[in-house]
Every structure is written in C-alpha cells, then in structure tokens.
Coordinates of N, CA, C and O in Angstrom, one line a residue:
X1 N -90.5 118.0 -61.5 CA -90.9 119.4 -61.5 C -91.4 119.8 -62.9 O -90.8 119.4 -63.9
X2 N -92.4 120.5 -63.0 CA -93.1 120.9 -64.2 C -92.2 122.0 -64.9 O -91.6 122.9 -64.2
X3 N -91.9 121.9 -66.2 CA -91.1 122.9 -66.9 C -91.6 124.4 -66.7 O -90.8 125.3 -66.7
X4 N -92.8 124.5 -66.5 CA -93.3 125.9 -66.2 C -92.9 126.4 -64.9 O -92.9 127.6 -64.6
X5 N -92.5 125.5 -64.0 CA -92.1 125.9 -62.6 C -90.6 126.2 -62.5 O -90.1 126.6 -61.5
X6 N -89.8 125.8 -63.6 CA -88.4 126.0 -63.5 C -88.0 127.5 -63.6 O -88.7 128.3 -64.3
X7 N -87.0 127.9 -62.9 CA -86.6 129.3 -63.0 C -86.1 129.6 -64.3 O -85.5 128.8 -65.0
X8 N -86.2 130.9 -64.8 CA -85.8 131.2 -66.2 C -84.2 131.1 -66.2 O -83.5 131.4 -65.3
X9 N -83.7 130.7 -67.4 CA -82.3 130.6 -67.6 C -81.7 132.0 -67.7 O -82.3 132.9 -68.3
X10 N -80.6 132.2 -67.0 CA -79.9 133.5 -67.1 C -78.6 133.3 -67.9 O -77.8 132.4 -67.6
X11 N -78.3 134.2 -68.8 CA -77.1 134.2 -69.6 C -76.4 135.5 -69.4 O -76.9 136.5 -68.9
X12 N -75.2 135.6 -70.0 CA -74.4 136.9 -69.9 C -74.7 137.7 -71.1 O -74.7 137.2 -72.2
X13 N -75.1 139.0 -70.9 CA -75.4 139.9 -72.0 C -74.1 140.1 -72.8 O -73.0 140.4 -72.3
X14 N -74.2 139.9 -74.1 CA -73.0 140.0 -75.0 C -72.4 141.5 -75.0 O -71.3 141.7 -75.3
X15 N -73.2 142.4 -74.6 CA -72.8 143.8 -74.7 C -72.2 144.3 -73.4 O -71.0 144.8 -73.4
X16 N -72.9 144.2 -72.3 CA -72.4 144.8 -71.1 C -71.9 143.7 -70.1 O -71.2 144.1 -69.1
X17 N -72.1 142.4 -70.4 CA -71.6 141.4 -69.5 C -72.5 141.2 -68.3 O -72.1 140.3 -67.4
X18 N -73.6 141.8 -68.1 CA -74.5 141.7 -67.0 C -75.4 140.5 -67.2 O -75.4 139.9 -68.3
X19 N -76.2 140.1 -66.2 CA -77.1 139.0 -66.4 C -78.3 139.4 -67.3 O -78.8 140.5 -67.3
X20 N -78.7 138.4 -68.1 CA -79.8 138.6 -69.0 C -80.7 137.4 -68.9 O -80.2 136.2 -69.0
X21 N -82.0 137.6 -68.7 CA -82.9 136.4 -68.7 C -83.2 136.0 -70.1 O -83.6 136.7 -71.0
X22 N -82.9 134.7 -70.3 CA -83.1 134.1 -71.6 C -84.4 133.3 -71.6 O -84.5 132.1 -71.5
X23 N -85.5 134.1 -71.8 CA -86.8 133.5 -71.8 C -87.7 134.4 -72.7 O -87.3 135.6 -73.0
X24 N -88.8 133.9 -73.2 CA -89.7 134.7 -74.1 C -90.1 136.0 -73.5 O -90.4 137.0 -74.2
X25 N -90.1 136.1 -72.2 CA -90.5 137.4 -71.5 C -89.5 138.5 -71.8 O -89.9 139.7 -71.8
X26 N -88.3 138.2 -72.1 CA -87.3 139.2 -72.4 C -87.2 139.3 -73.9 O -86.5 138.5 -74.6
X27 N -87.9 140.3 -74.5 CA -87.9 140.5 -75.9 C -86.6 140.9 -76.5 O -86.5 141.0 -77.7
X28 N -85.6 141.2 -75.7 CA -84.3 141.7 -76.2 C -83.3 140.6 -76.1 O -82.1 140.8 -76.4
X29 N -83.7 139.3 -75.7 CA -82.7 138.3 -75.5 C -81.9 138.0 -76.8 O -82.4 138.2 -77.9
X30 N -80.6 137.8 -76.7 CA -79.8 137.5 -75.5 C -79.3 138.7 -74.7 O -78.6 138.6 -73.8
X31 N -79.7 139.9 -75.2 CA -79.3 141.1 -74.5 C -80.2 141.4 -73.3 O -81.3 140.9 -73.2
X32 N -79.7 142.2 -72.4 CA -80.4 142.4 -71.1 C -81.4 143.6 -71.3 O -82.4 143.7 -70.5
X33 N -81.2 144.4 -72.3 CA -82.1 145.6 -72.5 C -82.1 146.0 -73.9 O -81.2 145.6 -74.7
X34 N -83.0 146.9 -74.2 CA -83.0 147.5 -75.6 C -81.7 148.3 -75.8 O -81.2 148.3 -77.0
X35 N -81.2 149.0 -74.8 CA -80.0 149.8 -75.0 C -78.8 148.9 -75.5 O -78.1 149.2 -76.4
X36 N -78.6 147.7 -74.8 CA -77.5 146.8 -75.2 C -77.8 146.3 -76.6 O -76.8 146.1 -77.4
X37 N -79.0 146.0 -76.9 CA -79.3 145.5 -78.3 C -79.0 146.5 -79.3 O -78.4 146.2 -80.4
X38 N -79.3 147.8 -79.0 CA -79.0 148.8 -80.0 C -77.6 149.1 -80.1 O -77.1 149.5 -81.2
X39 N -76.8 149.0 -79.0 CA -75.4 149.2 -79.1 C -74.8 148.1 -80.0 O -73.9 148.4 -80.9
X40 N -75.2 146.9 -79.9 CA -74.7 145.8 -80.8 C -75.1 146.0 -82.2 O -74.3 145.9 -83.1
X41 N -76.3 146.5 -82.5 CA -76.8 146.7 -83.8 C -76.0 147.9 -84.4 O -75.6 147.8 -85.6
X42 N -75.7 148.9 -83.6 CA -74.8 150.0 -84.1 C -73.4 149.6 -84.5 O -72.9 150.0 -85.5
X43 N -72.9 148.6 -83.7 CA -71.6 148.1 -84.1 C -71.6 147.3 -85.4 O -70.6 147.5 -86.2
X44 N -72.6 146.6 -85.6 CA -72.8 145.9 -86.9 C -72.9 146.8 -88.0 O -72.3 146.7 -89.1
X45 N -73.8 147.9 -87.8 CA -74.0 148.8 -88.9 C -72.8 149.6 -89.3 O -72.6 150.0 -90.4
X46 N -71.9 149.9 -88.3 CA -70.7 150.7 -88.6 C -69.5 149.7 -88.9 O -68.4 150.2 -88.9
X47 N -69.8 148.5 -89.1 CA -68.8 147.4 -89.5 C -67.8 147.3 -88.4 O -66.6 147.0 -88.7
X48 N -68.2 147.4 -87.1 CA -67.3 147.3 -86.0 C -66.9 145.8 -85.8 O -66.0 145.5 -85.0
X49 N -67.6 144.9 -86.4 CA -67.3 143.5 -86.2 C -66.6 142.8 -87.4 O -66.7 141.7 -87.6
X50 N -66.0 143.6 -88.2 CA -65.3 143.1 -89.4 C -64.1 142.2 -89.0 O -63.4 142.4 -88.0
X51 N -63.9 141.2 -89.9 CA -62.7 140.4 -89.7 C -61.7 140.8 -90.7 O -62.0 141.3 -91.8
X52 N -60.4 140.7 -90.3 CA -59.4 141.1 -91.2 C -59.3 140.2 -92.4 O -59.5 139.0 -92.3
X53 N -59.1 140.8 -93.6 CA -59.1 140.0 -94.8 C -57.6 139.9 -95.3 O -56.8 140.8 -95.1
X54 N -57.3 138.8 -95.9 CA -56.0 138.6 -96.5 C -56.1 138.8 -98.0 O -55.3 138.3 -98.7
X55 N -56.9 139.7 -98.4 CA -57.1 139.9 -99.9 C -55.9 140.8 -100.3 O -55.5 141.8 -99.6
X56 N -55.4 140.6 -101.5 CA -54.3 141.4 -102.1 C -54.9 142.8 -102.5 O -56.1 142.9 -102.7
X57 N -54.0 143.7 -102.8 CA -54.5 145.0 -103.4 C -55.3 144.7 -104.7 O -55.1 143.7 -105.3
X58 N -56.1 145.7 -105.0 CA -57.0 145.6 -106.2 C -56.3 145.3 -107.5 O -56.8 144.7 -108.4
X59 N -55.0 145.8 -107.6 CA -54.3 145.6 -108.9 C -53.5 144.3 -109.0 O -52.8 144.0 -110.0
X60 N -53.7 143.4 -108.0 CA -53.0 142.1 -108.0 C -54.1 141.0 -108.3 O -55.2 141.1 -107.9
X61 N -53.6 139.9 -108.9 CA -54.5 138.8 -109.1 C -54.8 138.1 -107.8 O -53.9 137.9 -107.0
X62 N -56.0 137.7 -107.6 CA -56.4 137.0 -106.3 C -56.5 135.5 -106.6 O -57.1 135.1 -107.6
X63 N -56.0 134.7 -105.8 CA -56.1 133.2 -105.9 C -54.9 132.6 -106.5 O -53.8 133.2 -106.5
X64 N -55.0 131.4 -106.9 CA -53.9 130.6 -107.4 C -53.5 131.1 -108.8 O -54.4 131.0 -109.7
X65 N -52.3 131.6 -109.0 CA -51.9 132.2 -110.3 C -51.9 131.1 -111.4 O -52.1 131.4 -112.6
X66 N -51.7 129.8 -111.0 CA -51.7 128.8 -112.0 C -53.1 128.5 -112.6 O -53.2 128.0 -113.7
X67 N -54.1 129.0 -111.9 CA -55.5 128.8 -112.4 C -56.0 130.0 -113.2 O -57.1 130.0 -113.8
X68 N -55.2 131.0 -113.4 CA -55.6 132.2 -114.1 C -55.5 132.1 -115.6 O -54.7 131.5 -116.1

C-alpha cells in the first residue's frame, strides 16, 4: 500500500480528549481545533501547568549548606 493511501493517524486531543487528525492538513495538531489550541496556550500563559517547587523561602540558603 502506498503511504499516500494510508488513512490519517488519529490521536487524542490533549485539551478536550476528542479525536484529532495528526496530519499536515490539521494545522492545529495535536489539537483538534483552534479553540483547543488556544485553551492550552492560555493555560501556559497563566502558568496553569506549573510544577510544585521544593525551594526554601527567600531568606534561607538554598542547596547544600556545606558548600556555602
């Protein structure tokens, strides 16, 4: 079978969980739509994807005290 004849790959949209065509024709891939892409961008912009940090308060030394 010619690669041009294969059906496009479908993935799960990271935002809504719906099907998303993962092919050059979908300019929003891996998202299913511009709306889902913008929701994800907004979450990044508002720091919604932050990871918790184990940093001490600003008035404490950070790292190994023996190396200070």
